[in-house]
XYZ file of C-alpha atoms in Angstrom:
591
model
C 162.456 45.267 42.732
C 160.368 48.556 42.640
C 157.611 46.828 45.076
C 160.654 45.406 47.490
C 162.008 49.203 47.609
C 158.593 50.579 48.694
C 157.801 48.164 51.181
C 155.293 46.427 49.387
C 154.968 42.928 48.605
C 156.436 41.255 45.593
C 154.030 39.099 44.812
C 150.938 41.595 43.582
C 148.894 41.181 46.123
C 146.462 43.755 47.746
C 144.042 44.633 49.585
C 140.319 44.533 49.716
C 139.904 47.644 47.767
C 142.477 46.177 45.333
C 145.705 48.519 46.372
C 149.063 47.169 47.122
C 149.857 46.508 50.978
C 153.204 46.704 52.743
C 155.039 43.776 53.216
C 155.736 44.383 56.984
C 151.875 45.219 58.029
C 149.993 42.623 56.535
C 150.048 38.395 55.683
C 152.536 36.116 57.557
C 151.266 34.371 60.380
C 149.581 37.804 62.725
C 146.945 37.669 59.867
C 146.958 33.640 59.822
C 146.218 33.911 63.540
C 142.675 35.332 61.960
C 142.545 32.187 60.042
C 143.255 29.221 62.018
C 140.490 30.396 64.624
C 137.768 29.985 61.830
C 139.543 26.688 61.233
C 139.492 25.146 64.804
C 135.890 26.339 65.417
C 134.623 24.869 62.012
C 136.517 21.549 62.275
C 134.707 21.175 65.949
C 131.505 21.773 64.477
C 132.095 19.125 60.966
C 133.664 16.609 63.242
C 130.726 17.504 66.448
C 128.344 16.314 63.441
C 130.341 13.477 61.560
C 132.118 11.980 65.088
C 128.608 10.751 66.224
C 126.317 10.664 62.920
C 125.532 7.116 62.778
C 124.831 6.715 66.293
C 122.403 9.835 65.719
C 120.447 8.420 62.825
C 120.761 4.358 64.380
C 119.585 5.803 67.917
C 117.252 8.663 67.215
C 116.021 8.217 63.517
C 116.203 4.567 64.216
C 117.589 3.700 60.909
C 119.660 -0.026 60.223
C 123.442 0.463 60.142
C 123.853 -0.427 56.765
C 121.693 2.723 55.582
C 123.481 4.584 58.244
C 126.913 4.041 57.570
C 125.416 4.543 53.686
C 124.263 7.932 54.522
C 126.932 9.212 56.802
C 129.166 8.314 54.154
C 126.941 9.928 51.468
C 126.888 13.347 53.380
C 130.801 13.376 53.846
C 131.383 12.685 50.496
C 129.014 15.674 49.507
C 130.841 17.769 52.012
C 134.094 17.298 50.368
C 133.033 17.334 46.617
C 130.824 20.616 46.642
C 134.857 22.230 47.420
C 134.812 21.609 43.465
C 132.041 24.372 42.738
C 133.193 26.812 45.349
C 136.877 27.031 44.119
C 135.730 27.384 40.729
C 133.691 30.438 41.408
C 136.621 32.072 43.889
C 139.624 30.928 40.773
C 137.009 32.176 38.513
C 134.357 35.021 39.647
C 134.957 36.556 43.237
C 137.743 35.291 44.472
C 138.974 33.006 48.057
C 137.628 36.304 50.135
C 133.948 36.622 49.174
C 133.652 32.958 47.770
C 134.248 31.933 51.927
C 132.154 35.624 52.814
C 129.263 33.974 51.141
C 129.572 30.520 52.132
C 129.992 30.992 55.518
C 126.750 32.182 55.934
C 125.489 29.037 54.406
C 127.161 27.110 56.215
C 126.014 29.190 59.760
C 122.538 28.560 58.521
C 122.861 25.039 57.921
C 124.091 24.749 61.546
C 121.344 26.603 62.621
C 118.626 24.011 61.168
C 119.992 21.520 62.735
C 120.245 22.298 65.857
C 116.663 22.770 65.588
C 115.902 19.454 64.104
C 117.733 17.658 67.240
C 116.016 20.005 69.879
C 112.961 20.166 68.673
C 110.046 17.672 69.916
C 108.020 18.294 66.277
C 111.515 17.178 64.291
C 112.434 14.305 66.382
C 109.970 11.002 66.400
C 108.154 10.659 69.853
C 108.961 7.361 72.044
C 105.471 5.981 74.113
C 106.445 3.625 77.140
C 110.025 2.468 75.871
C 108.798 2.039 72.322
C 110.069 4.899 69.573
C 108.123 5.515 66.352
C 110.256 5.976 62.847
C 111.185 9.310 62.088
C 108.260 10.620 59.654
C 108.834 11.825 55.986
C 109.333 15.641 56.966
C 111.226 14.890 60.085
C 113.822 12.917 57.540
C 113.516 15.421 54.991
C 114.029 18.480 57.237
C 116.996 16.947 59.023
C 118.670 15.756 55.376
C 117.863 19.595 54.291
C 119.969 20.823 57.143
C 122.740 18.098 56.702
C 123.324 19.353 53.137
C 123.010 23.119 53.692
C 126.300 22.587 55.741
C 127.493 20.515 53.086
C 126.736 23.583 50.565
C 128.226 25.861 52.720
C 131.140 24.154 53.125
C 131.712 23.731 49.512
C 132.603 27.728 48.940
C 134.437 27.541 52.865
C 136.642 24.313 52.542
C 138.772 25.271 49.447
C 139.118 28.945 50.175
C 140.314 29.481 53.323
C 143.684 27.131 53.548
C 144.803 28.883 50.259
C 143.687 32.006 51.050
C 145.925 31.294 54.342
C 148.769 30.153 52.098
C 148.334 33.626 50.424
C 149.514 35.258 53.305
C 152.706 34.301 52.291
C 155.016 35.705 49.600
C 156.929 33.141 47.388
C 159.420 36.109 45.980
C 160.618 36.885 49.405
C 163.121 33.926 50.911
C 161.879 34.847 54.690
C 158.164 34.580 53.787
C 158.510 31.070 51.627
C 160.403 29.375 53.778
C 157.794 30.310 56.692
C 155.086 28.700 54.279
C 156.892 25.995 54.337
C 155.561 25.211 57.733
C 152.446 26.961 56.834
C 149.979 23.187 56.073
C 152.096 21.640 59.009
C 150.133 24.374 61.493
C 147.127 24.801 59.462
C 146.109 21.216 60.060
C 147.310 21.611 63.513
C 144.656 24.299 64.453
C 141.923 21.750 62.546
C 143.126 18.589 64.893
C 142.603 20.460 67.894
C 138.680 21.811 66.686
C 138.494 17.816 65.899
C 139.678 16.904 69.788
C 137.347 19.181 71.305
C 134.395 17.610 69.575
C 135.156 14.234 69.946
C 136.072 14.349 73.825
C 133.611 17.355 74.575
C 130.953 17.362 71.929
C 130.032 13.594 71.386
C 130.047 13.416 75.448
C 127.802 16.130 76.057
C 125.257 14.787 72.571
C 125.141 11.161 74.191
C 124.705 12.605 78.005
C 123.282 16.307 78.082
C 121.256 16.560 74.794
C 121.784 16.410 71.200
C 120.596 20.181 70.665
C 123.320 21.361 73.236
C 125.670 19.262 71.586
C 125.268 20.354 68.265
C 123.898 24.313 69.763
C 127.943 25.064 71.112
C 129.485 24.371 67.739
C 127.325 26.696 66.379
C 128.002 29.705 68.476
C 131.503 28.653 67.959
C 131.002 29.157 64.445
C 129.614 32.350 64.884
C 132.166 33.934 66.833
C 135.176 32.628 64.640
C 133.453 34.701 62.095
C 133.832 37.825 63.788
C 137.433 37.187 64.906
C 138.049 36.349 60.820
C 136.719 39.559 59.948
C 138.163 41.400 62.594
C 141.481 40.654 60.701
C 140.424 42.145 57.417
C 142.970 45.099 57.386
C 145.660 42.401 57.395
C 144.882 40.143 54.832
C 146.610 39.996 51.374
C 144.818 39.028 48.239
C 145.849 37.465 45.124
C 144.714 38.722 41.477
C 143.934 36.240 39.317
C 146.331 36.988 36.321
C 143.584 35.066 33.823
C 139.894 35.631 33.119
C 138.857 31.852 32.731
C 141.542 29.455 34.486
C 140.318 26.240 33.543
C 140.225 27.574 29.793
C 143.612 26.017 28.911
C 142.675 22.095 29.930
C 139.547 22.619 27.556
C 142.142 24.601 24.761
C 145.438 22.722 25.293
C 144.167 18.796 24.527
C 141.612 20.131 21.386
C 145.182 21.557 19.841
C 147.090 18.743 21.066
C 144.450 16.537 18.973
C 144.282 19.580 15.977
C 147.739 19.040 15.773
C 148.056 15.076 15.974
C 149.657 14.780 12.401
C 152.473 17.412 12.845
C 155.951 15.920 13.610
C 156.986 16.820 17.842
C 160.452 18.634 17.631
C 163.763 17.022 18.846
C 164.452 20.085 21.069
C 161.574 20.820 23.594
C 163.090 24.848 22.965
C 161.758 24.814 19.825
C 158.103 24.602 20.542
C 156.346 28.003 21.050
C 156.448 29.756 23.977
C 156.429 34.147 24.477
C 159.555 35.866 25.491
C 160.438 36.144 29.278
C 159.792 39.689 28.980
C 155.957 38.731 28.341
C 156.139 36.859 31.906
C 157.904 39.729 33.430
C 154.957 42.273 32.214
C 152.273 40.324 33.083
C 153.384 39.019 36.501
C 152.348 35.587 35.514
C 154.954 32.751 36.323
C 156.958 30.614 33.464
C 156.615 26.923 33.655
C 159.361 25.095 31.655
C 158.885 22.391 29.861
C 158.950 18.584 31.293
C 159.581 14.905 29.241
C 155.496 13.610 30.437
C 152.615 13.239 28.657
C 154.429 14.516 25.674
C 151.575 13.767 23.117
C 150.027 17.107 24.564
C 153.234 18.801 23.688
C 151.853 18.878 19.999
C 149.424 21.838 21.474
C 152.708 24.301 21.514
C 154.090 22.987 18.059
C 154.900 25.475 15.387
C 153.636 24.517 11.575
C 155.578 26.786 9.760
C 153.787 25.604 6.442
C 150.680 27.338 7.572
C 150.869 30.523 6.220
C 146.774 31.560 7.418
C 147.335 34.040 9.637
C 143.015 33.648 10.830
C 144.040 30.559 12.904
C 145.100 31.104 16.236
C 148.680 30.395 17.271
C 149.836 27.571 19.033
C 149.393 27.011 22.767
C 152.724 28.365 24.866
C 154.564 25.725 26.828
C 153.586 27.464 30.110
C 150.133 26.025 29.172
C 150.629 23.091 27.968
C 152.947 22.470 31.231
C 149.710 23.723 33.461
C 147.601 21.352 31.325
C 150.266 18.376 32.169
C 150.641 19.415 36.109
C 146.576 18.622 36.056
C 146.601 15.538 34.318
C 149.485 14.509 37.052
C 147.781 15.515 39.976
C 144.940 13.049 38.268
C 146.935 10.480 38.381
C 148.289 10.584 42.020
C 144.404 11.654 43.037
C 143.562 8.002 41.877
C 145.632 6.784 44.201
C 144.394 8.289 46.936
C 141.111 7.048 46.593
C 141.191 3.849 49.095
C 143.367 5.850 51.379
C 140.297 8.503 51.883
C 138.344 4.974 51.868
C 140.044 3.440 54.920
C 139.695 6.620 56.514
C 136.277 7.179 56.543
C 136.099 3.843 59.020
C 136.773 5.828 61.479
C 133.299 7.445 61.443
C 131.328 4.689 60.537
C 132.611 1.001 61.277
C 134.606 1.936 63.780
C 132.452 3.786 66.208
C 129.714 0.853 65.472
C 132.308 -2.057 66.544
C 133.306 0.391 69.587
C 129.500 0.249 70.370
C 129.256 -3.527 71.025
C 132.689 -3.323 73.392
C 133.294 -2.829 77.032
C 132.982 0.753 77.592
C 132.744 1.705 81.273
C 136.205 3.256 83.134
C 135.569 2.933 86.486
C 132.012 3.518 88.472
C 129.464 4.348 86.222
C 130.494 6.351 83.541
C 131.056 4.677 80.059
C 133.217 6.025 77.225
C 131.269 7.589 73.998
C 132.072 5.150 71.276
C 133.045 8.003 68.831
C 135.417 9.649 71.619
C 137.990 7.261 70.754
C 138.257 9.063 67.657
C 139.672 11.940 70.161
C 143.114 9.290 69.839
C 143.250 10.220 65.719
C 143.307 13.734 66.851
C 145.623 13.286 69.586
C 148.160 11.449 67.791
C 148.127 14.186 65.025
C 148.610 16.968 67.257
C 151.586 15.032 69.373
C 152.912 14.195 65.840
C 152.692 17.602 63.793
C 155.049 19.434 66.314
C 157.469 16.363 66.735
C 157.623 16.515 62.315
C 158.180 19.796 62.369
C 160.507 20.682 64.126
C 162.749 17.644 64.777
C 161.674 15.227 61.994
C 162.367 17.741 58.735
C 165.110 19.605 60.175
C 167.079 16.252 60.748
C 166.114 14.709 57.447
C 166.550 18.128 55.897
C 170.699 18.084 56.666
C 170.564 15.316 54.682
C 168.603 15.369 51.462
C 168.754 19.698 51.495
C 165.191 19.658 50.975
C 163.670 22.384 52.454
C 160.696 20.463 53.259
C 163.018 17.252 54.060
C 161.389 14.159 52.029
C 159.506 15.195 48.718
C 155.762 15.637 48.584
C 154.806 12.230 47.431
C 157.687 10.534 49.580
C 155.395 11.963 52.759
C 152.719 10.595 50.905
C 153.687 7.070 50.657
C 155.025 7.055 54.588
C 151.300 7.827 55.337
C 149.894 5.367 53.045
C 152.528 2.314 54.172
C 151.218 3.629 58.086
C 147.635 3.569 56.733
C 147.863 -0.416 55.208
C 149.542 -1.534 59.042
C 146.199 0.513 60.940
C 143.941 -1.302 58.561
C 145.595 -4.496 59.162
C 145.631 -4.184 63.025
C 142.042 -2.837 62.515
C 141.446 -6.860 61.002
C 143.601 -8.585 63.983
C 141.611 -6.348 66.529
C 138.491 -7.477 65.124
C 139.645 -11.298 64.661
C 140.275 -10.869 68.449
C 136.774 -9.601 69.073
C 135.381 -12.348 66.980
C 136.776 -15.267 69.368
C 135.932 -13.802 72.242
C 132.359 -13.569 70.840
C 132.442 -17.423 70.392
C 133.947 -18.313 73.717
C 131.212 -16.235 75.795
C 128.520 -17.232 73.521
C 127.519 -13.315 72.658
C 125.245 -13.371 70.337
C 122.396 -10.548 70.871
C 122.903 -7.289 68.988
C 122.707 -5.407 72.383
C 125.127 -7.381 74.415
C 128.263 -6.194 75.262
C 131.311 -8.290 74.466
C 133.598 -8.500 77.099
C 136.363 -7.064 76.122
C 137.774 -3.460 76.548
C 137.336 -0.622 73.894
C 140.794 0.220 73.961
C 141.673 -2.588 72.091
C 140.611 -0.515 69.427
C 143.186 2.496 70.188
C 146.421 1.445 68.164
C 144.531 1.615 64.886
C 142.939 4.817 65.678
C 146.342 6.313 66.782
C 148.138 4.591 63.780
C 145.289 6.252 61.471
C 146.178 9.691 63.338
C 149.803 9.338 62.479
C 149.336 8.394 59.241
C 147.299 11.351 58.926
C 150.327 13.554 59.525
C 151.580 12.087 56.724
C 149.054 11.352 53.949
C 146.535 13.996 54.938
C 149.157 17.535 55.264
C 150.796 16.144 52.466
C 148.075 15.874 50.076
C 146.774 19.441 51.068
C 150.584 21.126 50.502
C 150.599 18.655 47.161
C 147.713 19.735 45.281
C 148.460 23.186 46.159
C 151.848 23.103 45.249
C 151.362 21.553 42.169
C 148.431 23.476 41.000
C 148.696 26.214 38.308
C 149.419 29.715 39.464
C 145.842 30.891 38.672
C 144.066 27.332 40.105
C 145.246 27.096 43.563
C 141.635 26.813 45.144
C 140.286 24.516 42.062
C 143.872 22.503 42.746
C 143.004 21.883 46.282
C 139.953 20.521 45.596
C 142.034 17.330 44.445
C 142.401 16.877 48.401
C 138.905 17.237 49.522
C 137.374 15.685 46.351
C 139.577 12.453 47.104
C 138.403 12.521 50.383
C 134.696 12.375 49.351
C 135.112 9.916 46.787
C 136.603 7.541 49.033
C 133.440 8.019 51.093
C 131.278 7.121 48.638
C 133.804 4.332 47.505
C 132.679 3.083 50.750
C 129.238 3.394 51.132
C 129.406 1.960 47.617
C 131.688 -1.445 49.445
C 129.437 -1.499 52.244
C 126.296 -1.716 50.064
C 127.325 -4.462 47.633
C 129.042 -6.268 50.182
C 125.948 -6.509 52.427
C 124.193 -7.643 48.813
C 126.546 -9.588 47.921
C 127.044 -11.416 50.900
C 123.349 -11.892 51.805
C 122.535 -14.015 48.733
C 121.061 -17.091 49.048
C 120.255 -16.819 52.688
C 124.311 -16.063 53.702
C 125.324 -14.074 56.706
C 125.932 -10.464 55.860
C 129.777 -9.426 56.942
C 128.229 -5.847 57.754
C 124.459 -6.503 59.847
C 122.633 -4.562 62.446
C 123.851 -7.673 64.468
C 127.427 -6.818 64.747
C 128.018 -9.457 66.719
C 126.252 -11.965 64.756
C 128.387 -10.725 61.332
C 131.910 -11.009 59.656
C 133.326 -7.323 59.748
C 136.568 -9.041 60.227
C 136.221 -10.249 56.667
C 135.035 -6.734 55.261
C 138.519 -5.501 57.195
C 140.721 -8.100 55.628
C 139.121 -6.963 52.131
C 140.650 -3.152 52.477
C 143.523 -4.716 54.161
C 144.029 -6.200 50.216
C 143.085 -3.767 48.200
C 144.627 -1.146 50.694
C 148.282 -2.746 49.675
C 147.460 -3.156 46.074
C 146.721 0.458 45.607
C 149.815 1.121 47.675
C 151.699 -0.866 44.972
C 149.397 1.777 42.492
C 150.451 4.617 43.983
C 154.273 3.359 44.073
C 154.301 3.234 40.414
C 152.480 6.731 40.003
C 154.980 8.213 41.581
C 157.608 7.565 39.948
C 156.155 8.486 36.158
C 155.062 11.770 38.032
C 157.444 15.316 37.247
C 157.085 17.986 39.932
C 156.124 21.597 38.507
C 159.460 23.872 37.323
C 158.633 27.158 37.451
C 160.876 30.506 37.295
C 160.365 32.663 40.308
C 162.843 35.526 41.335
C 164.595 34.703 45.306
C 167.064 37.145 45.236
C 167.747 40.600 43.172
C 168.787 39.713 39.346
C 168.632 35.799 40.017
C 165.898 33.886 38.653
C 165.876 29.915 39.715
C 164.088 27.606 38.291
C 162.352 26.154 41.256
C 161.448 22.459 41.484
C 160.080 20.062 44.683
C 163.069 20.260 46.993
C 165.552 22.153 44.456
C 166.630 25.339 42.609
C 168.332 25.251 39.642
C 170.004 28.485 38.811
C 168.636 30.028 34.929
C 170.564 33.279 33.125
C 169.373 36.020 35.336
C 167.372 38.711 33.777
C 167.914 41.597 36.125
C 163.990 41.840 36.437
C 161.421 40.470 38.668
C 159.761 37.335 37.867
């Protein structure tokens, strides 16, 4: 109430030199604007790289497409795991702001490198009358160093910078949450268009002009959207982290839990330990109440009265044990989204290598990059995002009085249910492809079938849809649902998922080329794409793409959303839950 009086925020934030800032000259969307320029310009340079990878190392490094789809998917999945590491140090060490300061630079490098390795004659194997040598050792090596200097980079850059974004905004003022509430909608609008303008510039100008201008502009672009972020500085609000070791209580919380196993749970959830509001109020941290899941951990917070030695530490609070619970929930719906990130990462891979063997030219003599079609994902995400936001959730909103419309996970499982009918048109597409292989007798892994690559556009724009969906959603989720001090480390769920499901794949794509090669068998996934049975590999996600949907059904419904007390209006405190508040005794303080 003090801070709301002065003009500053209510939320503790402040500024660089650690002071309070004024509500009305700093955060909200003028110092997003800072933000979702690095975003655009780093998405065109990740999706410049990934868009076109496999043609890269197939073309130039002249590697099979089984080890290329392997190590494209490899690098992804490094580039959205090493997220873990970086939000770690930022929830932990130096916070969002000099975690990204740091890793930027990285990541600038990185681009640097290889840039070099594509423009360089000495990092690129030489071709003598038609005929092109293998890529040495240290050409490999040096172009794998550069790959996974991004991929290090990006680690400290990816988690930081969407919830140091979503910092901007103030939860205990009305105006500022329910702007956030839009907040992921136009983050990941600002990332589709960086992803359009590499696949329909970038991949064009790599496969026409030169691999070292294509992958040169992205870098620049990099560069500058550094100086624009910082240029913002004097605007940006920063969180304190309220508590020296965040991930302390998931280590603490299941040892007492098990310390504890013999000691009867209470009838009445109010009876386990847990300080006075007034502790909350004083230390600006946020109450979680308690919730009927994973109650064995509940025993953590239970009070033996026998125990009269006053040397052993007290019992964990409920607020823990509840921040404990929200991570072991977020597990479980993470599992879930483990084919989902799978089927996606077709799209840089398979998909681009089936568009290769298809009719490409549109009119005269210029032919359609393979890995432009991704520029439809993109396309369909950006038509989408404004047509959710502003007519889907307000319509659905008058309804259900969510603010957000449909829950968290209920946006999730549109996207997935999209996601199983792409895959499955993916399979009908490729069924198609298959006869007309037969009935023109196409059998040379060079020959084009005839029939036109934009038979392949409904599952990239059904992908792209879904993506509104699954993709937002599972950003706001993990974010949403982290605890207070773990927002960075919480969105790592998102990216993590996303990199496991690339190695899921290259993981499928290995053993099923194994598998399927035994005993002198036709591999569903050869060099010979038309000479193969992708249509099979398809139909196999298409499976386990509805089973998991079934999965993730089921995980929803066991899951509790996080209730938390957080002051909206002068002497009211509401509990706040996904989509509700639920008035508690007010306290006539800030909380």
């Amino acid at each position: 109430m003090e801070a709301k009086a002065a003009g500053y925020t209510r939320d503790g934030t402040v500024d660089l030199q650690g002071r309070p800032v004024h509500a009305s000259k700093t955060g909200k969307w003028k110092a997003c604007s800072f933000l979702v320029g690095y975003e655009a310009f780093e998405r065109m340079a990740f999706y410049g790289i990934a868009s076109n990878l496999v043609n890269y190392l197939t073309t130039q490094l002249h590697e099979d497409t089984v080890s290329s789809v392997r190590n494209v998917n490899n690098w992804s999945g490094a580039i959205w795991m090493t997220p873990i590491l970086g939000a770690y140090i930022a929830d932990s060490y130096l916070g969002r702001f000099w975690t990204f300061t740091f890793s930027s630079l990285i990541y600038v490098m990185g681009m640097m490198l290889l840039t070099m390795a594509v423009s360089l004659k000495s990092f690129k194997p030489g071709c003598t009358n038609g005929v092109c040598n293998k890529a040495s050792t240290s050409q490999i090596a040096f172009f794998y160093i550069s790959l996974y200097t991004i991929a290090i980079g990006s680690g400290g850059t990816k988690p930081n910078i969407s919830t140091f974004g979503a910092d901007q905004f103030d939860d205990f003022d009305p105006y500022e949450k329910q702007l956030k509430a839009s907040f992921f909608n136009w983050w990941m609008f600002s990332s589709f268009l960086g992803a359009l303008v590499a696949t329909l510039g970038l991949v064009y100008i790599q496969e026409n002009l030169g691999w070292g201008l294509g992958y040169g502009i992205p870098t620049v672009g990099l560069v500058l959207s550094l100086f624009i972020f910082y240029f913002g500085t004097p605007m940006y609000r920063h969180k304190v982290s309220k508590t020296k070791s965040p991930a302390r209580d998931f280590i603490q919380v299941p040892i007492a839990a098990y310390k504890n196993r013999n000691l009867q749970l209470p009838s009445n959830p109010s009876e386990l330990h847990e300080f006075e509001p007034q502790y909350y109020v004083n230390s600006g941290k946020r109450q979680m109440y308690h919730t009927p899941i994973f109650r064995f951990l509940d025993k953590a917070a239970v009070k033996d009265d026998d125990n009269t030695d006053v040397s052993i530490r007290a019992p964990c609070t409920v607020t823990q044990v509840e921040g404990t619970k929200l991570v072991v929930g977020m597990a479980m719906i993470w599992l879930v989204t483990l084919i989902p990130s799978t089927i996606w990462a077709q799209i840089n891979t398979l998909f681009v290598k089936q568009g290769t063997t298809l009719d490409r030219s549109l009119g005269g003599h210029f032919r359609i990059p393979a890995a432009s079609l991704g520029s439809f994902v993109t396309l369909s995400m950006l038509l989408s995002v404004p047509l959710y936001d502003r007519y889907f959730v307000p319509l659905v909103r008058a309804r259900t009085k969510n603010p957000r419309g449909i829950t968290l996970l209920q946006r999730l499982g549109i996207g997935f249910v999209i996601q199983v009918i792409a895959i499955a048109v993916a399979y009908a597409v490729e069924v198609r492809r298959m006869c007309v292989i037969r009935v023109h007798h196409v059998n040379g892994p060079k020959e084009i079938v005839p029939m036109s690559i934009f038979w392949l556009l409904p599952q990239y724009v059904l992908l792209g849809i879904a993506d509104v969906f699954n993709a937002i959603g599972l950003l706001e989720f993990f974010y949403d649902q982290s605890p207070e001090d773990m927002q960075s480390l919480g969105t790592t769920f998102f990216t993590s998922g996303i990199g496991v499901g690339n190695f899921l794949n290259s993981f499928l794509v290995t053993m099923v080329d194994k598998i399927t090669r035994r005993n002198g068998g036709k591999s569903w996934i050869a060099n010979n794409l038309n000479d193969c049975h992708l249509d099979y590999y398809y139909g196999f996600l298409m499976v386990i793409s509805i089973l998991n949907l079934g999965a993730f059904l089921w995980a929803s419904c066991k899951y509790f959303y996080k209730r938390e007390s957080v002051e909206v209006e002068e002497g009211c405190v509401l509990k706040m839950v996904e989509g509700t508040a639920i008035p508690t005794p007010p306290l006539g303080l800030q909380v």
